[in-house]
Short mmCIF file of C-alpha atoms in Angstrom, two decimals:
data_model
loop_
_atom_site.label_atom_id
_atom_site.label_comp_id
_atom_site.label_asym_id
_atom_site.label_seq_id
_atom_site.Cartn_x
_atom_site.Cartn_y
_atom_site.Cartn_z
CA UNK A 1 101.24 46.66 90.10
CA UNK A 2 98.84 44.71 87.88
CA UNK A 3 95.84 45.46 90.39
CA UNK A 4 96.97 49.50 89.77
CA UNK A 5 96.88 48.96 85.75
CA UNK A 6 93.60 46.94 85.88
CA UNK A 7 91.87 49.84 88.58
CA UNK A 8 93.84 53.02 86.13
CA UNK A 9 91.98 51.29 83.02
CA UNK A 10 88.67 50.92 84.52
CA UNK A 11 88.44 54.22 85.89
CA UNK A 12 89.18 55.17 82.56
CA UNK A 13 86.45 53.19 80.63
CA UNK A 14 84.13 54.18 83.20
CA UNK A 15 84.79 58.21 82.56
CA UNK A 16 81.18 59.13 81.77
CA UNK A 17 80.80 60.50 78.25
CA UNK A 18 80.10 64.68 77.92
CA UNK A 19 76.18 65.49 77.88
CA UNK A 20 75.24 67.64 75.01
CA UNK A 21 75.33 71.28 76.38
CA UNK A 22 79.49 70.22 77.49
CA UNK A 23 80.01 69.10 73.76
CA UNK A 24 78.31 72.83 72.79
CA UNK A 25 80.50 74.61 75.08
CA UNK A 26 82.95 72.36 74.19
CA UNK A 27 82.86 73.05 69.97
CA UNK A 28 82.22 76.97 71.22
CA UNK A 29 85.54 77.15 73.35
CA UNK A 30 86.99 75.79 70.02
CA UNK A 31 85.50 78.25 67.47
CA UNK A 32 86.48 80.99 69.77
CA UNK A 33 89.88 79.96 70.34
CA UNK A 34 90.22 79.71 66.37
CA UNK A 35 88.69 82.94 65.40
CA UNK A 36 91.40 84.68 68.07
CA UNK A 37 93.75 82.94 66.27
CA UNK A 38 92.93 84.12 62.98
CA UNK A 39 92.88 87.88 63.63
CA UNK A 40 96.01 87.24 65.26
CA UNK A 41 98.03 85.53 62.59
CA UNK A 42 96.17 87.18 59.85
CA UNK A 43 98.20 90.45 60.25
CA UNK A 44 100.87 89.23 61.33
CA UNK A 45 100.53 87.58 57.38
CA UNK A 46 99.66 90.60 55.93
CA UNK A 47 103.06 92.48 57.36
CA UNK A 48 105.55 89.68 55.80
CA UNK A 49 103.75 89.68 52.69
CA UNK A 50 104.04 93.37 52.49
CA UNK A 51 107.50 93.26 53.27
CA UNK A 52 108.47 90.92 50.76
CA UNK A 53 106.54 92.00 47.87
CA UNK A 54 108.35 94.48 45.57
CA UNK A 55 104.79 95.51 44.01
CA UNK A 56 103.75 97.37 47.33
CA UNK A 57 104.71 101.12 46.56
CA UNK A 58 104.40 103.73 49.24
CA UNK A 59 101.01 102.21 50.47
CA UNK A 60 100.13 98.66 51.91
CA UNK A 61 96.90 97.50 49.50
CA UNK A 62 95.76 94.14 49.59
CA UNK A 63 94.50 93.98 46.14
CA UNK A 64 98.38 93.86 44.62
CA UNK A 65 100.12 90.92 43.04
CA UNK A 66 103.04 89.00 45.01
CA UNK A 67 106.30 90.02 43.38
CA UNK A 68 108.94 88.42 45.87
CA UNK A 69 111.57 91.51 46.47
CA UNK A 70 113.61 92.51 49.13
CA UNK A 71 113.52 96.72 48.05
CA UNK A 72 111.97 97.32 50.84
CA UNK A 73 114.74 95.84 52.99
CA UNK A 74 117.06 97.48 50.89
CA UNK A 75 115.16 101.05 51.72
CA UNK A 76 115.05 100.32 55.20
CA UNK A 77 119.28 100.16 55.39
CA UNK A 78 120.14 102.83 52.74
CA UNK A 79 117.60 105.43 53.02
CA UNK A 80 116.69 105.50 56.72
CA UNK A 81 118.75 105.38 59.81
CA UNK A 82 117.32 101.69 60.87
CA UNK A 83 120.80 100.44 61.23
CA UNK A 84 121.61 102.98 64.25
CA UNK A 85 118.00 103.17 65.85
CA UNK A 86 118.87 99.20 66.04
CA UNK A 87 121.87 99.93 67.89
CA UNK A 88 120.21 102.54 69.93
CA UNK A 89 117.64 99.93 70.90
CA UNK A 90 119.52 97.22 71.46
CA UNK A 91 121.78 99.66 73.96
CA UNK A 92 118.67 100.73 75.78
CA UNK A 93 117.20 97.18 75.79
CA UNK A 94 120.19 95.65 77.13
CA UNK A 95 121.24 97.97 79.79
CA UNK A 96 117.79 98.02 80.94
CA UNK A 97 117.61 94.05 81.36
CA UNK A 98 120.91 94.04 82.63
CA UNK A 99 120.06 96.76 85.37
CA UNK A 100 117.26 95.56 86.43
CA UNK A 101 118.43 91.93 86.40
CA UNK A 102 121.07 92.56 89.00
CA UNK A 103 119.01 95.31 91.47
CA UNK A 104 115.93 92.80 91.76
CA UNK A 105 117.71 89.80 92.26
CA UNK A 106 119.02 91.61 95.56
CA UNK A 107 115.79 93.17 96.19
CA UNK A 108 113.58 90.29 96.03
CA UNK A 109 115.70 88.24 98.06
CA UNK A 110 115.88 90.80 100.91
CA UNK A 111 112.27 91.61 100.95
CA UNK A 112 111.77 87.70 101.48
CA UNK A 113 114.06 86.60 104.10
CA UNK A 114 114.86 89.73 105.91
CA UNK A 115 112.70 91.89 108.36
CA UNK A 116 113.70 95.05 108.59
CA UNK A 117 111.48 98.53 109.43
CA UNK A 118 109.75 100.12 106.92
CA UNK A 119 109.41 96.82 104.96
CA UNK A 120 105.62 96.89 104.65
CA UNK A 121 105.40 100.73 103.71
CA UNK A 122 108.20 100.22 101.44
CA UNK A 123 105.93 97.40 99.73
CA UNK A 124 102.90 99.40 99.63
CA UNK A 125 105.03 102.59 98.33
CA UNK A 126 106.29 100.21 95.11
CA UNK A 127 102.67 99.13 94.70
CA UNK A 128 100.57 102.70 94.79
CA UNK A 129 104.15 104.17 92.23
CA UNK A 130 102.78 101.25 89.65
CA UNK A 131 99.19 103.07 89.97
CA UNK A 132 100.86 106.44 88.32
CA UNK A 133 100.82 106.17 84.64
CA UNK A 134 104.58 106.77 83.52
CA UNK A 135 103.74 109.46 81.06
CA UNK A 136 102.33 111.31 83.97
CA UNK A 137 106.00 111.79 85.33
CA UNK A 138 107.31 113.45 81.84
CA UNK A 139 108.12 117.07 83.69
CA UNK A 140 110.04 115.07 86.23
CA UNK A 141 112.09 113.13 83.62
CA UNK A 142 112.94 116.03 81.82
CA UNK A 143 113.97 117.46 85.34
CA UNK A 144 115.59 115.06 86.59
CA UNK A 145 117.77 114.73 83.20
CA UNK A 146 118.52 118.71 83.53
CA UNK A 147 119.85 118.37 86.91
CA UNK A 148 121.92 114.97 86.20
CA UNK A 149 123.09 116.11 82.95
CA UNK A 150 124.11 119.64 84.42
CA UNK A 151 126.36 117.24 86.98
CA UNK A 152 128.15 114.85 84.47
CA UNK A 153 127.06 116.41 80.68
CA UNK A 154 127.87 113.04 79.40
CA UNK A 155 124.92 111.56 80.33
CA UNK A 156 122.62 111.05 77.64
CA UNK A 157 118.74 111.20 77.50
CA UNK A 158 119.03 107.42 75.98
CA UNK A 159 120.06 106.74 79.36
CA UNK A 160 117.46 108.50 81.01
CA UNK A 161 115.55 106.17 79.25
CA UNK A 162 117.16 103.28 80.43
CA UNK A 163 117.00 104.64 84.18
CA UNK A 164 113.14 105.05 83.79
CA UNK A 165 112.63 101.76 82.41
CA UNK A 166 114.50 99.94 85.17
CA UNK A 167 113.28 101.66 87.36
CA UNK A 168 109.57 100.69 86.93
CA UNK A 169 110.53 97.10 86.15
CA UNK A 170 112.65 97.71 89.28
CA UNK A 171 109.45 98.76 91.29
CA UNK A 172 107.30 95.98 89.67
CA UNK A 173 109.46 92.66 89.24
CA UNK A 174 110.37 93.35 92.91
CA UNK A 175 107.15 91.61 93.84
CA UNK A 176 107.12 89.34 91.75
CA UNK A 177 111.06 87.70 92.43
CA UNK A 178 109.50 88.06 96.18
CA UNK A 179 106.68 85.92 96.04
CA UNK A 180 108.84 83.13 94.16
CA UNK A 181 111.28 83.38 96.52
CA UNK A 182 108.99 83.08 99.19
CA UNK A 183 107.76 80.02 98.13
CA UNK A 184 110.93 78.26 98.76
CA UNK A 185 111.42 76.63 102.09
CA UNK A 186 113.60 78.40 104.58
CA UNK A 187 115.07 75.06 105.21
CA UNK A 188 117.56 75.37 102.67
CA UNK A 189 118.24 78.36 104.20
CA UNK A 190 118.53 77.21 108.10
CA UNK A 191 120.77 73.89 106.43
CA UNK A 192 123.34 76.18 104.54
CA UNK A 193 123.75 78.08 107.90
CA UNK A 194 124.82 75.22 109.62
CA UNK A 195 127.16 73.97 106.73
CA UNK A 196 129.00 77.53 107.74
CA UNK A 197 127.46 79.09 104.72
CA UNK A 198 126.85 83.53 105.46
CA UNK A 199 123.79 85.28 103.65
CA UNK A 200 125.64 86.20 100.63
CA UNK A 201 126.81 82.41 100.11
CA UNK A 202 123.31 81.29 100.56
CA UNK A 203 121.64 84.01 97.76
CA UNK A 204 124.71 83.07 95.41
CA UNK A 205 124.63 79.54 95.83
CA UNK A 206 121.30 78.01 96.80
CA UNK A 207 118.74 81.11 96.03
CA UNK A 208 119.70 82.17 92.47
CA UNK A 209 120.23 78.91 90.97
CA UNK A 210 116.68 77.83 92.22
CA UNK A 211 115.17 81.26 90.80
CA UNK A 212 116.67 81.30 87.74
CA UNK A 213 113.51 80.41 85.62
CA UNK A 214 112.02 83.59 87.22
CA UNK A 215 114.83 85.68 86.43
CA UNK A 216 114.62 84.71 82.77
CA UNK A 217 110.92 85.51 82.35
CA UNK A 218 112.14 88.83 84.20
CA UNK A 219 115.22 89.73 81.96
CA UNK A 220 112.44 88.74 78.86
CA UNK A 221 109.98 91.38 79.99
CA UNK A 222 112.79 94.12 80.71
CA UNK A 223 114.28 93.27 77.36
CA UNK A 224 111.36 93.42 75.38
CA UNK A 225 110.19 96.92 76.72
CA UNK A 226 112.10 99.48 74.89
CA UNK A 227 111.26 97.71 71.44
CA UNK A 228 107.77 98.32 72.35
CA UNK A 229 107.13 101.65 73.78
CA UNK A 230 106.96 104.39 71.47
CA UNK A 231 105.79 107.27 73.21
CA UNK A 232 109.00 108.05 75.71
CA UNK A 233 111.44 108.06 73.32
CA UNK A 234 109.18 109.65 71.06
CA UNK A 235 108.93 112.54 73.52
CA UNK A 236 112.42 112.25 75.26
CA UNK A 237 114.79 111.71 72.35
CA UNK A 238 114.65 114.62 70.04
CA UNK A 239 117.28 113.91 67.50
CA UNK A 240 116.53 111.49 64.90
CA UNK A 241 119.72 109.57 65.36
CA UNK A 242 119.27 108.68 68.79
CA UNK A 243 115.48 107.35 68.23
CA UNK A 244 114.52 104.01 69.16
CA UNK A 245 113.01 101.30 66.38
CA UNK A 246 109.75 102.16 67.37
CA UNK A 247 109.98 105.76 67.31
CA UNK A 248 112.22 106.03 64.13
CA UNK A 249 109.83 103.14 62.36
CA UNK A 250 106.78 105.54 63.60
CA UNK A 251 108.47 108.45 60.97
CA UNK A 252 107.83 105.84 58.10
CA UNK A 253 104.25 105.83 58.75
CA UNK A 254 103.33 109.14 60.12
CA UNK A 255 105.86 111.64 58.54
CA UNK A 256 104.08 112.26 54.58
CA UNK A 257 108.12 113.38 53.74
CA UNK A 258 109.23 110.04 54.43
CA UNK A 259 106.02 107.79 54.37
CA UNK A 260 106.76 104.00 53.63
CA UNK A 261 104.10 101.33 54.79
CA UNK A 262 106.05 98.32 52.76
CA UNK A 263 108.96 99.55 54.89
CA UNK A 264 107.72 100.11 58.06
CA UNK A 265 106.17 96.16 57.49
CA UNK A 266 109.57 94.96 56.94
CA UNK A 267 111.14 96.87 59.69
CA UNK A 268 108.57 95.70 61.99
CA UNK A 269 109.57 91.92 61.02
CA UNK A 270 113.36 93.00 61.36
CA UNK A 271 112.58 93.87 64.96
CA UNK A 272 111.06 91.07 66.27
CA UNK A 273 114.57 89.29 65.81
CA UNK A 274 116.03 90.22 68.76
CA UNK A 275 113.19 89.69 70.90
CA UNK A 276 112.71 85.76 69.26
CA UNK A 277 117.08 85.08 69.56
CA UNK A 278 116.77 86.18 73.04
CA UNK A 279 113.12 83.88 73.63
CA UNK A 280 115.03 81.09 71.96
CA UNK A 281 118.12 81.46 74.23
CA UNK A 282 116.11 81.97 77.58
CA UNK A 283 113.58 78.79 76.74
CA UNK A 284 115.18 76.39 78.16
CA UNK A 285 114.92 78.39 81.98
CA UNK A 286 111.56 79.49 80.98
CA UNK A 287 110.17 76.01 79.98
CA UNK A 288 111.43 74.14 83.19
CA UNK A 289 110.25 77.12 84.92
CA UNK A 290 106.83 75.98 83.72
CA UNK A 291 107.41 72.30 84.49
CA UNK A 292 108.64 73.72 87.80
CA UNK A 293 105.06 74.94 88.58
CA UNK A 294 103.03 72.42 87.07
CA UNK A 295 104.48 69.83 89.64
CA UNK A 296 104.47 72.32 92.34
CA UNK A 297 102.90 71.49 95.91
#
């Protein structure tokens, strides 16, 4: 053990020092890395200290004095409809992480450990549908709503929405859960069957519990896509109460009737709650996820 310090230590003092043109790249990398950070943060700046100063007026100016207020807040709940384009979102958001949660998990673990025909066209089907931009499809959502709507009328377009949004993550996360899933030995797998364990035991108990970092990075990305996408609901939802926070925010800013930078800044920083209590709640299974890989092979 004392031999292993003494050899650690000297391979240490013997690390060569870093020739001038790795120091350059070296101070380069650095200046780079903090100029990205600056024009990243430095909006992100600007929008809370719009959204917290009562000076700001209809327009965002940089040139105003800091006057800590919450009217725009106050705007935002009693002179728009933020309160139920938050509960539209959070619907939408929700049943799309939810959805596409449960039909991936089943997915991905089929495409790994079965064989079955059609597999590989299947695959190559899901990949060449993620080439085709999703506004391209906007005549067959608006079909496909007539002729499910005409069916059961109360199905709404905010589930239309949903459907479209699962299924793309459907199509997408598919290859993803597969590839994790493939890197886990088939052991387990072969040892469960002997323990008298049948397929379903051996996705419940050995599969999902090993995946589960995956299938919080998953449920993150599902759940964070309707707070970000304004152009479907833009174009599918046409009544103002059933818009999403990005589409209903986007009136604040584009609408001259209703136009509101300060309040569109503090609606902005309102919606980025969610997203941050749901990061904070999944960290745990995304951080060992990490650790996971780091040590991997």
């Amino acid at each position: 053990m004392k031999q292993f310090k003494e050899e650690k230590n000297l391979y240490l003092s013997d690390k060569q020092p870093l020739s001038i043109s790795k120091k350059f790249f070296l101070m380069m990398s650095y200046i780079i890395l903090i100029c990205w950070a600056i024009v990243i943060i430095w909006p992100l700046f600007q929008m809370i200290l719009s959204a917290f100063n009562g000076k700001q007026e209809q327009y965002l100016t940089l040139n105003d004095p800091f006057v800590f207020s919450f009217k725009h807040f106050k705007y935002l709940f009693q002179e728009t409809l933020f309160l139920k384009w938050t509960q539209n979102t959070l619907f939408i958001a929700l049943a799309t992480a939810v959805l596409t949660l449960i039909i991936v998990s089943f997915t991905g673990y089929a495409y790994s450990r079965y064989r079955f025909k059609g597999k590989k066209v299947s695959l190559m089907a899901m990949m060449l549908i993620q080439a085709i931009p999703t506004f391209a499809g906007i005549t067959a959502y608006f079909t496909m709503y007539s002729v499910i709507s005409a069916i059961n009328p109360a199905f709404t377009r905010q589930m239309m929405l949903v459907l479209i949004y699962a299924g793309g993550g459907i199509a997408n996360n598919t290859f993803i859960l597969k590839g994790y899933i493939d890197s886990i030995s088939t052991e387990l797998d072969d040892a469960a069957k002997i323990d008298g364990c049948s397929n379903l035991q051996i996705y419940r108990l050995i599969i999902m519990p090993i995946v589960k970092p995956m299938l919080a990075l998953i449920a993150l990305w599902s759940f964070i896509g309707p707070f970000m996408d304004y152009l479907l609901p833009k174009v599918l939802l046409t009544n103002p109460e059933s818009y999403t926070l990005a589409a209903g925010l986007f009136t604040l800013i584009n609408d001259i009737r209703t136009i509101n930078q300060p309040a569109f800044a503090a609606g902005g920083l309102l919606t980025s709650i969610p997203v941050v209590i749901l990061f904070i709640v999944l960290q745990k299974q995304l951080v060992s996820g990490l650790a996971k890989g780091s040590v991997k092979g």
